[in-house]
Coordinates of C-alpha atoms in Angstrom, one line a residue:
Chain A
M796 CA -51.3 25.0 26.9
K797 CA -51.4 23.2 30.2
T798 CA -48.2 21.8 31.7
G799 CA -47.5 18.4 30.3
G800 CA -49.2 18.9 27.0
R801 CA -47.2 17.2 24.3
V802 CA -46.9 18.2 20.6
V803 CA -45.8 16.3 17.6
A804 CA -44.5 18.3 14.6
L805 CA -43.9 17.0 11.1
S806 CA -41.1 18.9 9.4
G807 CA -38.9 19.1 6.4
G808 CA -35.9 21.4 6.2
V809 CA -35.3 25.1 6.7
G810 CA -38.9 26.5 6.9
G811 CA -40.2 23.7 9.0
A812 CA -37.1 23.8 11.2
K813 CA -37.9 27.5 12.0
L814 CA -41.3 26.6 13.4
A815 CA -39.9 23.5 15.1
S816 CA -37.5 25.8 16.9
G817 CA -40.3 28.1 18.0
L818 CA -42.2 25.1 19.3
A819 CA -39.1 23.8 21.1
G820 CA -38.7 27.2 22.7
L821 CA -42.2 26.8 24.2
L822 CA -42.3 23.1 24.9
G823 CA -38.7 21.8 25.4
A824 CA -38.8 18.1 26.0
R825 CA -42.6 18.0 25.3
L826 CA -41.9 18.4 21.6
T827 CA -41.3 15.6 19.2
V828 CA -40.3 16.5 15.6
I829 CA -40.7 13.8 13.0
V830 CA -38.4 14.7 10.2
N831 CA -38.4 13.9 6.5
T832 CA -35.6 11.7 5.3
G833 CA -36.6 11.5 1.6
D834 CA -33.9 14.1 0.8
D835 CA -31.2 12.0 2.4
F836 CA -28.4 11.0 0.0
E837 CA -24.8 9.7 -0.2
H838 CA -22.3 12.2 -1.4
L839 CA -18.5 11.5 -1.6
G840 CA -19.2 8.5 0.5
L841 CA -20.9 10.5 3.3
S842 CA -24.4 10.0 4.5
I843 CA -26.2 13.4 4.3
S844 CA -29.6 14.0 5.9
P845 CA -30.3 17.7 5.0
D846 CA -33.6 18.0 6.8
I847 CA -32.4 16.4 10.0
D848 CA -29.4 18.7 10.0
S849 CA -31.6 21.8 9.4
V850 CA -33.8 20.8 12.4
L851 CA -30.7 20.0 14.6
Y852 CA -29.0 23.3 13.7
A853 CA -32.2 25.4 14.2
L854 CA -33.0 23.8 17.6
A855 CA -29.4 24.2 18.8
G856 CA -29.3 27.8 17.6
L857 CA -26.4 27.0 15.3
N858 CA -28.2 27.7 12.0
D859 CA -27.2 30.6 9.7
E860 CA -30.2 32.9 9.5
Q861 CA -28.6 35.2 7.0
R862 CA -27.8 32.5 4.4
G863 CA -31.0 30.7 5.3
W864 CA -29.4 27.3 5.5
G865 CA -26.4 25.5 7.1
R866 CA -24.2 26.5 9.9
R867 CA -23.5 29.9 11.3
G868 CA -19.8 30.9 11.3
E869 CA -19.3 28.4 8.5
T870 CA -16.0 28.1 6.6
W871 CA -15.4 26.5 3.2
S872 CA -11.8 25.2 3.2
C873 CA -12.6 21.6 2.7
M874 CA -14.9 22.4 -0.2
E875 CA -12.2 24.4 -1.9
E876 CA -9.8 21.5 -1.6
L877 CA -12.3 19.0 -2.8
A878 CA -12.8 21.1 -5.9
R879 CA -9.0 21.3 -6.4
L880 CA -8.9 17.5 -6.2
G881 CA -11.5 17.2 -8.9
E882 CA -14.4 16.0 -6.7
E883 CA -18.0 17.1 -7.4
D884 CA -18.7 20.4 -5.8
W885 CA -22.3 21.2 -6.8
F886 CA -23.4 20.3 -3.2
Q887 CA -22.1 22.9 -0.8
L888 CA -20.3 21.3 2.1
G889 CA -19.3 23.7 4.8
D890 CA -16.5 22.6 7.2
R891 CA -18.7 22.7 10.3
D892 CA -21.6 21.0 8.5
L893 CA -19.1 18.4 7.3
A894 CA -18.5 17.3 10.9
M895 CA -22.1 16.3 11.1
H896 CA -21.9 14.2 7.9
V897 CA -18.6 12.6 9.0
A898 CA -20.0 11.8 12.4
R899 CA -23.3 10.4 11.0
S900 CA -21.6 8.3 8.4
H901 CA -19.2 6.9 11.0
G902 CA -22.1 6.1 13.3
L903 CA -24.2 4.4 10.6
A904 CA -21.1 2.5 9.4
S905 CA -20.6 1.3 13.0
G906 CA -24.1 -0.3 12.8
R907 CA -26.1 2.3 14.8
T908 CA -29.5 3.4 13.5
L909 CA -30.1 6.9 12.1
S910 CA -32.5 7.4 15.1
A911 CA -29.7 6.5 17.6
V912 CA -27.2 8.7 15.8
T913 CA -29.6 11.6 15.6
A914 CA -30.6 11.3 19.2
G915 CA -26.9 11.3 20.2
H916 CA -26.2 14.4 18.2
A917 CA -29.3 16.2 19.6
R918 CA -28.1 15.4 23.1
R919 CA -24.6 16.7 22.4
L920 CA -26.0 19.9 21.0
G921 CA -28.1 20.4 24.1
I922 CA -31.5 19.9 22.4
E923 CA -34.3 18.8 24.8
A924 CA -36.9 18.0 22.1
S925 CA -36.9 14.6 20.5
I926 CA -35.8 14.8 16.9
L927 CA -36.8 11.6 15.0
P928 CA -36.0 10.6 11.5
M929 CA -39.3 9.4 10.0
S930 CA -37.8 6.0 9.5
D931 CA -34.5 4.2 9.9
D932 CA -35.0 2.5 6.5
P933 CA -33.8 4.4 3.4
V934 CA -36.5 6.4 1.5
R935 CA -35.3 8.4 -1.5
T936 CA -37.4 10.9 -3.2
T937 CA -37.4 10.8 -7.0
V938 CA -38.9 13.7 -8.9
H939 CA -40.3 12.8 -12.3
T940 CA -39.9 15.8 -14.6
D941 CA -40.0 16.9 -18.2
V942 CA -36.3 16.2 -18.4
G943 CA -36.7 12.7 -16.9
P944 CA -36.5 11.3 -13.3
L945 CA -34.2 13.2 -11.0
S946 CA -33.1 12.4 -7.5
F947 CA -34.2 15.0 -5.0
Q948 CA -30.8 16.7 -4.7
H949 CA -30.3 16.8 -8.4
Y950 CA -33.7 18.4 -8.9
F951 CA -33.4 20.7 -6.0
V952 CA -29.7 21.8 -6.1
K953 CA -28.3 20.9 -9.5
H954 CA -31.4 21.8 -11.5
Q955 CA -32.6 24.5 -9.0
C956 CA -36.2 23.2 -9.3
R957 CA -36.5 24.4 -12.9
P958 CA -37.8 21.3 -14.6
V959 CA -41.6 20.9 -14.8
V960 CA -42.6 18.2 -12.3
R961 CA -45.0 15.4 -13.4
G962 CA -44.9 13.4 -10.1
M963 CA -43.0 12.2 -7.2
H964 CA -41.9 8.7 -6.1
F965 CA -40.6 7.9 -2.6
E966 CA -38.4 4.9 -3.4
G967 CA -38.4 2.5 -0.5
A968 CA -41.3 4.2 1.3
E969 CA -43.6 1.2 0.8
D970 CA -41.2 -1.1 2.6
A971 CA -40.0 1.4 5.2
A972 CA -41.1 1.1 8.9
V973 CA -42.2 4.3 10.6
S974 CA -39.9 5.2 13.4
G975 CA -41.0 3.3 16.5
A976 CA -40.4 6.4 18.6
A977 CA -42.6 8.4 16.2
L978 CA -45.4 6.0 16.6
A979 CA -45.0 6.0 20.4
A980 CA -45.0 9.8 20.4
L981 CA -48.3 9.8 18.5
R982 CA -49.8 7.3 21.0
E983 CA -48.5 9.0 24.0
E984 CA -50.8 10.2 26.9
G985 CA -51.0 14.0 27.0
L986 CA -50.6 14.5 23.2
E987 CA -52.5 17.7 22.5
T988 CA -51.8 18.6 18.9
I989 CA -50.0 17.6 15.7
V990 CA -48.5 20.4 13.6
L991 CA -47.5 20.2 10.0
C992 CA -44.7 22.7 9.7
P993 CA -44.6 25.2 6.8
S994 CA -42.5 22.7 4.7
N995 CA -43.1 21.8 1.2
P996 CA -46.2 19.5 1.1
Y997 CA -45.0 17.5 -1.8
L998 CA -41.3 17.2 -1.1
S999 CA -41.1 17.3 2.7
I1000 CA -44.4 16.2 4.3
D1001 CA -45.6 13.7 1.6
P1002 CA -42.6 11.4 2.1
I1003 CA -43.5 11.2 5.8
L1004 CA -47.2 10.5 5.0
A1005 CA -46.2 7.9 2.5
L1006 CA -44.8 5.6 5.2
P1007 CA -47.2 2.6 5.8
G1008 CA -49.3 3.3 8.8
M1009 CA -48.4 7.0 9.2
R1010 CA -51.7 8.4 8.1
D1011 CA -53.6 6.0 10.4
A1012 CA -51.3 6.8 13.3
L1013 CA -51.9 10.5 12.8
A1014 CA -55.7 10.0 12.7
A1015 CA -55.7 7.6 15.6
A1016 CA -54.0 10.2 17.8
G1017 CA -57.4 11.8 18.1
V1018 CA -56.0 15.4 18.5
P1019 CA -56.3 18.4 16.1
I1020 CA -53.9 18.4 13.2
V1021 CA -53.1 21.9 12.1
A1022 CA -50.9 22.8 9.1
V1023 CA -49.0 26.0 8.6
S1024 CA -49.1 27.1 5.0
P1025 CA -45.7 27.4 3.4
L1026 CA -47.1 30.2 1.2
V1027 CA -46.9 34.0 1.8
G1028 CA -48.6 36.2 -0.7
G1029 CA -49.2 33.1 -2.9
R1030 CA -45.5 32.2 -3.1
A1031 CA -43.1 30.1 -1.0
L1032 CA -40.5 32.1 0.9
K1033 CA -38.0 29.5 -0.3
G1034 CA -38.2 26.5 -2.6
P1035 CA -40.7 25.3 -5.1
A1036 CA -43.8 24.8 -3.0
A1037 CA -46.0 27.2 -5.1
K1038 CA -44.6 25.8 -8.3
L1039 CA -45.4 22.3 -7.3
L1040 CA -48.9 23.1 -6.0
D1041 CA -49.5 24.5 -9.5
E1042 CA -47.8 21.8 -11.5
L1043 CA -49.1 18.8 -9.5
G1044 CA -52.3 20.1 -7.9
G1045 CA -53.5 22.5 -10.5
L1046 CA -54.5 25.0 -7.8
H1047 CA -52.8 28.3 -6.8
G1048 CA -52.4 29.6 -3.3
N1049 CA -53.7 28.2 -0.1
A1050 CA -56.6 26.5 -1.9
G1051 CA -53.9 24.2 -3.3
V1052 CA -52.5 23.6 0.2
V1053 CA -56.0 22.7 1.5
R1054 CA -56.7 20.3 -1.4
K1055 CA -53.3 18.7 -0.9
Y1056 CA -54.0 18.1 2.8
D1057 CA -57.6 17.2 2.3
G1058 CA -58.9 14.7 4.9
L1059 CA -55.8 15.2 7.0
I1060 CA -55.9 18.6 8.6
D1061 CA -58.4 20.2 11.0
G1062 CA -57.2 23.7 10.4
L1063 CA -54.8 25.8 8.3
V1064 CA -52.7 28.7 9.5
I1065 CA -52.1 31.3 6.7
D1066 CA -50.3 34.6 6.5
V1067 CA -51.9 38.0 7.0
E1068 CA -50.9 38.8 3.4
D1069 CA -53.3 36.1 2.2
E1070 CA -56.2 37.1 4.5
A1071 CA -58.5 37.5 1.5
E1072 CA -58.4 33.7 0.9
A1073 CA -59.4 32.8 4.5
S1074 CA -63.2 32.6 3.8
E1075 CA -62.8 30.5 0.7
L1076 CA -60.8 27.6 2.0
G1077 CA -63.5 25.4 3.5
V1078 CA -61.5 24.6 6.7
P1079 CA -61.0 26.5 9.9
V1080 CA -58.3 29.1 9.3
L1081 CA -56.1 31.2 11.5
V1082 CA -54.7 34.3 9.9
T1083 CA -51.5 35.5 11.5
H1084 CA -47.9 36.4 10.8
T1085 CA -46.1 33.4 9.4
V1086 CA -42.8 34.9 8.4
M1087 CA -40.3 33.9 11.0
N1088 CA -37.2 36.1 11.0
S1089 CA -36.6 36.3 14.7
E1090 CA -36.7 34.1 17.8
A1091 CA -39.8 36.2 18.9
S1092 CA -41.6 35.6 15.6
R1093 CA -40.9 31.9 15.7
R1094 CA -42.3 31.6 19.2
A1095 CA -45.3 33.8 18.4
L1096 CA -46.2 31.6 15.5
A1097 CA -45.7 28.5 17.6
Q1098 CA -48.0 29.9 20.3
D1099 CA -50.6 30.8 17.6
C1100 CA -50.5 27.2 16.3
L1101 CA -51.1 25.8 19.8
S1102 CA -53.9 28.2 20.6
F1103 CA -55.5 27.6 17.3
S1104 CA -55.3 23.9 17.8
R1105 CA -56.9 24.2 21.2
S1106 CA -59.8 26.2 19.7
L1107 CA -60.3 23.3 17.3
R1108 CA -60.5 20.5 20.0
G1109 CA -64.3 20.7 20.4
K1110 CA -64.9 20.8 16.7
R1111 CA -63.4 17.4 15.8
P1112 CA -66.1 15.0 14.5
Chain B
M164 CA 23.4 14.2 -13.5
K165 CA 22.9 13.7 -17.2
T166 CA 19.5 14.5 -18.7
G167 CA 17.2 11.5 -18.4
G168 CA 18.7 10.1 -15.3
R169 CA 16.0 8.7 -13.0
V170 CA 15.9 8.5 -9.3
V171 CA 13.8 6.4 -6.9
A172 CA 13.4 7.7 -3.3
L173 CA 12.0 5.8 -0.4
S174 CA 10.2 8.1 2.0
G175 CA 8.1 8.4 5.1
G176 CA 6.4 11.6 6.2
V177 CA 7.5 15.1 6.9
G178 CA 11.3 14.8 6.9
G179 CA 11.4 12.5 4.0
A180 CA 8.9 14.6 2.1
K181 CA 11.2 17.6 2.4
L182 CA 14.1 15.8 0.6
A183 CA 11.6 14.3 -1.9
S184 CA 10.4 17.8 -2.7
G185 CA 14.1 18.9 -3.2
L186 CA 14.6 16.0 -5.6
A187 CA 11.4 16.7 -7.4
G188 CA 12.6 20.3 -7.9
L189 CA 15.6 19.0 -9.7
L190 CA 14.2 16.0 -11.5
G191 CA 10.5 16.5 -12.1
A192 CA 9.0 13.5 -13.8
R193 CA 12.3 11.6 -13.5
L194 CA 11.6 11.1 -9.8
T195 CA 9.6 8.2 -8.3
V196 CA 8.9 8.4 -4.6
I197 CA 7.9 5.1 -2.9
V198 CA 6.0 6.0 0.2
N199 CA 5.5 4.1 3.5
T200 CA 1.8 3.2 4.1
G201 CA 2.4 1.4 7.5
D202 CA 1.1 4.5 9.2
D203 CA -2.2 4.4 7.3
F204 CA -5.3 4.0 9.4
E205 CA -9.1 4.4 9.5
H206 CA -10.4 7.2 11.6
L207 CA -14.0 8.2 11.9
G208 CA -14.6 6.0 8.9
L209 CA -12.0 7.9 6.8
S210 CA -9.0 6.3 5.2
I211 CA -6.0 8.3 6.2
S212 CA -2.5 8.0 4.7
P213 CA -0.3 10.4 6.6
D214 CA 2.9 9.8 4.7
I215 CA 1.4 10.0 1.3
D216 CA -0.3 13.2 2.3
S217 CA 2.9 14.7 3.6
V218 CA 4.7 13.9 0.3
L219 CA 1.8 15.2 -1.8
Y220 CA 1.6 18.4 0.1
A221 CA 5.3 19.0 0.1
L222 CA 5.7 18.3 -3.7
A223 CA 2.7 20.5 -4.4
G224 CA 4.1 23.3 -2.2
L225 CA 1.0 23.2 0.0
N226 CA 2.6 22.0 3.2
D227 CA 2.8 24.2 6.3
E228 CA 6.5 24.8 7.0
Q229 CA 5.8 26.7 10.2
R230 CA 3.8 24.0 11.9
G231 CA 5.9 21.3 10.3
W232 CA 3.0 19.1 9.1
G233 CA -0.3 19.4 7.3
R234 CA -1.6 22.1 5.1
R235 CA -0.7 25.7 4.8
G236 CA -3.6 28.1 5.4
E237 CA -5.4 25.4 7.4
T238 CA -8.6 25.9 9.3
W239 CA -10.0 23.8 12.0
S240 CA -13.8 24.3 11.9
C241 CA -14.7 20.6 11.3
M242 CA -12.5 19.4 14.1
E243 CA -14.2 21.9 16.5
E244 CA -17.6 20.5 15.6
L245 CA -16.5 16.9 15.7
A246 CA -15.4 17.5 19.3
R247 CA -18.8 19.2 20.0
L248 CA -20.5 16.0 18.7
G249 CA -18.5 13.9 21.0
E250 CA -16.2 12.3 18.4
E251 CA -12.6 11.4 19.1
D252 CA -10.4 14.5 18.6
W253 CA -6.9 13.2 19.4
F254 CA -6.0 13.1 15.7
Q255 CA -5.8 16.6 14.3
L256 CA -8.0 16.9 11.2
G257 CA -7.7 20.2 9.4
D258 CA -10.5 21.2 7.1
R259 CA -8.2 21.3 4.0
D260 CA -6.5 18.1 5.0
L261 CA -9.9 16.5 5.5
A262 CA -10.7 17.0 1.8
M263 CA -7.8 14.6 1.0
H264 CA -9.2 12.0 3.4
V265 CA -12.8 12.3 2.1
A266 CA -11.6 12.1 -1.5
R267 CA -9.3 9.1 -0.8
S268 CA -12.0 7.3 1.2
H269 CA -14.5 7.9 -1.5
G270 CA -12.1 6.7 -4.2
L271 CA -11.2 3.5 -2.3
A272 CA -14.8 2.8 -1.5
S273 CA -15.5 3.1 -5.2
G274 CA -13.1 0.2 -5.8
R275 CA -10.1 2.2 -7.0
T276 CA -6.6 1.2 -5.7
L277 CA -4.6 3.5 -3.4
S278 CA -2.1 3.8 -6.2
A279 CA -4.8 5.0 -8.7
V280 CA -6.3 7.4 -6.1
T281 CA -2.9 8.8 -5.2
A282 CA -1.8 9.2 -8.9
G283 CA -5.1 11.1 -9.5
H284 CA -4.5 13.4 -6.6
A285 CA -0.9 14.1 -7.6
R286 CA -2.0 15.0 -11.1
R287 CA -4.7 17.3 -9.8
L288 CA -2.1 19.0 -7.6
G289 CA 0.2 19.5 -10.6
I290 CA 2.9 17.1 -9.4
E291 CA 5.1 15.7 -12.1
A292 CA 7.0 13.1 -10.0
S293 CA 5.4 9.7 -9.5
I294 CA 4.2 9.2 -5.9
L295 CA 3.6 5.6 -5.2
P296 CA 2.2 3.9 -2.1
M297 CA 4.6 1.1 -1.3
S298 CA 1.7 -1.3 -1.7
D299 CA -2.0 -1.4 -2.5
D300 CA -2.5 -4.0 0.2
P301 CA -3.0 -2.9 3.8
V302 CA 0.1 -2.9 6.0
R303 CA -0.3 -1.6 9.6
T304 CA 2.6 -0.9 11.8
T305 CA 2.2 -2.2 15.4
V306 CA 4.6 -0.9 18.0
H307 CA 5.4 -3.3 20.8
T308 CA 6.1 -1.3 23.9
D309 CA 6.4 -1.5 27.7
V310 CA 2.7 -0.6 27.9
G311 CA 1.7 -3.2 25.4
P312 CA 1.2 -3.3 21.6
L313 CA 0.1 0.0 20.1
S314 CA -1.0 0.9 16.6
F315 CA 1.3 3.4 15.0
Q316 CA -1.0 6.4 15.5
H317 CA -1.7 5.5 19.1
Y318 CA 2.1 5.2 19.7
F319 CA 3.0 8.3 17.7
V320 CA 0.1 10.8 18.4
K321 CA -1.8 9.6 21.4
H322 CA 1.2 8.4 23.5
Q323 CA 3.6 10.9 21.8
C324 CA 6.3 8.2 21.4
R325 CA 6.9 8.0 25.2
P326 CA 6.6 4.2 25.8
V327 CA 9.8 2.2 25.5
V328 CA 9.8 0.2 22.3
R329 CA 10.6 -3.5 22.3
G330 CA 10.0 -4.1 18.6
M331 CA 7.8 -3.5 15.6
H332 CA 5.5 -5.6 13.6
F333 CA 4.2 -4.6 10.1
E334 CA 0.9 -6.4 10.1
G335 CA 0.0 -7.7 6.6
A336 CA 3.5 -6.9 5.1
E337 CA 4.3 -10.6 4.6
D338 CA 1.2 -11.0 2.3
A339 CA 1.4 -7.5 0.7
A340 CA 2.5 -7.1 -2.9
V341 CA 5.0 -4.4 -3.6
S342 CA 3.5 -1.7 -5.8
G343 CA 3.9 -2.9 -9.5
A344 CA 4.8 0.7 -10.5
A345 CA 7.5 0.7 -7.8
L346 CA 9.0 -2.5 -9.1
A347 CA 8.9 -1.1 -12.6
A348 CA 10.6 2.1 -11.5
L349 CA 13.4 0.1 -9.9
R350 CA 13.9 -1.9 -13.1
E351 CA 13.7 1.0 -15.5
E352 CA 16.4 1.9 -17.9
G353 CA 18.2 5.1 -16.9
L354 CA 17.8 4.6 -13.1
E355 CA 20.9 6.3 -11.6
T356 CA 20.4 6.2 -7.9
I357 CA 18.2 5.2 -5.0
V358 CA 17.8 7.6 -2.1
L359 CA 16.6 6.6 1.4
C360 CA 15.1 9.9 2.6
P361 CA 15.9 11.2 6.1
S362 CA 12.8 9.4 7.5
N363 CA 12.7 7.2 10.6
P364 CA 14.5 3.9 9.7
Y365 CA 12.3 1.8 12.0
L366 CA 8.9 3.4 11.5
S367 CA 9.1 4.7 7.9
I368 CA 11.7 2.9 5.9
D369 CA 11.5 -0.6 7.5
P370 CA 7.8 -1.1 6.5
I371 CA 8.9 -0.6 2.9
L372 CA 11.8 -2.9 3.2
A373 CA 9.5 -5.5 4.9
L374 CA 7.5 -6.1 1.7
P375 CA 8.4 -9.4 0.0
G376 CA 10.9 -8.8 -2.8
M377 CA 11.6 -5.2 -2.0
R378 CA 15.2 -5.7 -0.8
D379 CA 15.9 -7.9 -3.7
A380 CA 14.5 -5.3 -6.1
L381 CA 16.6 -2.6 -4.6
A382 CA 19.8 -4.7 -4.9
A383 CA 18.9 -5.8 -8.4
A384 CA 18.6 -2.2 -9.6
G385 CA 22.4 -2.2 -9.6
V386 CA 22.7 1.5 -8.7
P387 CA 24.2 3.2 -5.6
I388 CA 21.8 3.4 -2.7
V389 CA 22.5 6.4 -0.5
A390 CA 20.7 7.2 2.8
V391 CA 20.3 10.6 4.4
S392 CA 20.6 10.3 8.1
P393 CA 17.6 11.6 10.0
L394 CA 19.9 12.7 12.9
V395 CA 21.4 16.1 13.4
G396 CA 23.7 16.5 16.4
G397 CA 22.7 12.9 17.4
R398 CA 19.0 13.8 17.6
A399 CA 16.1 13.6 15.2
L400 CA 14.7 17.0 14.2
K401 CA 11.3 15.5 14.7
G402 CA 10.0 12.2 15.9
P403 CA 11.6 9.3 17.8
A404 CA 14.3 8.2 15.4
A405 CA 17.2 8.6 18.0
K406 CA 15.1 7.1 20.7
L407 CA 14.4 4.0 18.6
L408 CA 17.9 3.6 17.4
D409 CA 18.9 3.5 21.1
E410 CA 16.0 1.3 22.3
L411 CA 16.1 -1.2 19.4
G412 CA 19.6 -1.0 18.0
G413 CA 21.5 -0.2 21.1
L414 CA 23.7 2.3 19.3
H415 CA 23.7 6.1 19.4
G416 CA 24.1 8.5 16.5
N417 CA 24.9 7.7 13.0
A418 CA 26.7 4.4 13.9
G419 CA 23.2 3.2 14.7
V420 CA 21.9 4.3 11.3
V421 CA 24.7 2.5 9.6
R422 CA 24.1 -0.7 11.5
K423 CA 20.4 -0.4 10.8
Y424 CA 21.0 -0.1 7.1
D425 CA 23.9 -2.6 7.0
G426 CA 24.1 -4.4 3.7
L427 CA 21.6 -2.1 2.1
I428 CA 23.3 1.3 1.6
D429 CA 26.5 2.3 -0.3
G430 CA 26.8 5.6 1.4
L431 CA 25.4 7.8 4.1
V432 CA 24.8 11.6 4.1
I433 CA 25.3 13.1 7.5
D434 CA 25.0 16.6 8.9
V435 CA 28.0 19.0 9.4
E436 CA 27.1 19.0 13.1
D437 CA 28.1 15.3 13.2
E438 CA 31.2 15.6 11.1
A439 CA 33.3 14.0 13.9
E440 CA 31.5 10.7 13.3
A441 CA 32.4 10.6 9.6
S442 CA 35.6 8.6 9.9
E443 CA 34.2 5.9 12.2
L444 CA 31.1 4.8 10.3
G445 CA 32.7 2.2 8.0
V446 CA 30.8 3.4 4.9
P447 CA 31.4 6.2 2.4
V448 CA 30.1 9.4 4.0
L449 CA 29.1 12.8 2.7
V450 CA 29.1 15.5 5.3
T451 CA 26.8 18.4 4.3
H452 CA 24.0 20.6 5.6
T453 CA 21.0 18.3 6.0
V454 CA 18.6 20.7 7.8
M455 CA 16.1 21.7 5.1
N456 CA 14.2 24.9 6.1
S457 CA 14.0 26.5 2.6
E458 CA 13.5 25.5 -1.0
A459 CA 17.1 26.3 -1.6
S460 CA 18.3 24.0 1.2
R461 CA 16.1 21.2 0.0
R462 CA 17.4 21.4 -3.5
A463 CA 21.0 21.7 -2.3
L464 CA 20.7 18.6 -0.2
A465 CA 19.0 16.8 -3.2
Q466 CA 21.9 17.9 -5.4
D467 CA 24.4 16.7 -2.8
C468 CA 22.8 13.3 -2.7
L469 CA 22.9 12.9 -6.5
S470 CA 26.5 14.0 -6.7
F471 CA 27.5 11.7 -3.8
S472 CA 25.7 8.8 -5.4
R473 CA 27.5 9.5 -8.8
S474 CA 30.9 9.4 -6.9
L475 CA 30.0 6.0 -5.6
R476 CA 29.1 4.4 -8.9
G477 CA 32.6 3.1 -9.6
K478 CA 32.9 1.7 -6.0
R479 CA 30.1 -0.8 -6.1
P480 CA 31.4 -4.3 -5.9

């Protein structure tokens, strides 16, 4: 990619954050990450933005790769004491992680926007890329299941994704304004590609796409849009992506991902383990290693996405 | 003291909390501690009540005796991260301590009173004594100094009590209602004594006495009121009590304490180190060991206070 080429990535939490960190390693300040906030919630009076935190921690190199979420070198003293005081303890709050929630809650309560608070935190953590909440207006994902409607965190953490899902609703999305900085990034001179990170299409990418004007802004950018499949060997490495593609889309594997992103993407990156599916997907496909368990593998996948996108530039209608 | 005798103690933070814990060891549910809330403040959006916390921790046996404040087995991960995020870090927030602030803030934001929140925490921590904030209405101590007016925490923590003090003001005290449970405890059948703990007379006990009706309620209880001097060898073990007695009262040593509590107390407990002052104080005095660095010494001083008070019963006018 030539110097100055800019990239916009759409990301949810942990899986998406890994690719975002690979992209950030290559692009630095030329990367803008638009992050899902449909998982945001209030807990014990604190404003928690799990996906923004995952992206901040990954790009700052502070994430715990062993545990797969949260902060490295985490301690759990506060959580122990909250349980002793009889507070809800189903949501794991590490002491280091808690600092982010306290600082964010304090910033929001002081009248700053989520965008401003997040930008401040990124700057303090030495992150050059722009990390943008998809909106400063509240959007809250509700999962409609066979045991009734559940807020995202109740579905994801409390019920561990077990209920059968009938549909999603992104409360507030219809009235939420897309982040102005996100729209600006999509219009910016020098934008070369848009990457949909290997996040859950239903839970992480859909809330971003549900914002009024977002799909139009992505299309109007006039650059290739490539998605990285969250599936490896037909299953998600983490989370319920495969289960949801099945329950909501009625299709298994990457065919389900392609249908889900129909009309949006110009190409799909899939894992070598799923190479057999490549010829049946009906979109340009790059087969490569998508499991990111090292800095080198994150950068390699990021580079593959950029090269793949470049190869698609001539093919756009 | 006969079975069923009740005691009310007035307390500030660490020093007072030690005697309160000695009294609680002897009296259990027969003890009511009315705690100063003039030091309460909002920090990073959290509602912090330092004196209530000190009393809760001491009575639950969770306090750090080495450090002299806060929680035993404390960790500081959150504080480290708050500093990294650029938040104010002059007020030490331990991870365990933080749980109390999060839980309290959440309880208050949910519309519960400070009394209800505190009672819930005491119950969860297995404390039998009643720990009562002096009021559910906000009272905030302002210290007028040679460098201008300072909020209590700024005077105490940020400026480490160095400025010369001209006076105090307890903002909100004139409109604050004394805790209903505190008034009830002072009226209760079987009350045998009132103890002013060895807290700072100006900073910890005065805010309680400043509440409308508090002095009348103490007098109307009709039982001996004994104070334990916060001075040992003419100096406070911790904090600026001696400095304030000098700056505001113009008297050194226990004579300053007696003048400060003039008309309120029936007797003063002083340390063996200050025995020479005993005959010059103009009130009944008990000379004993007032340094409490063990469970045994806390209970011994508590027992001394109760015996001393009993000896004063016949002497009340």
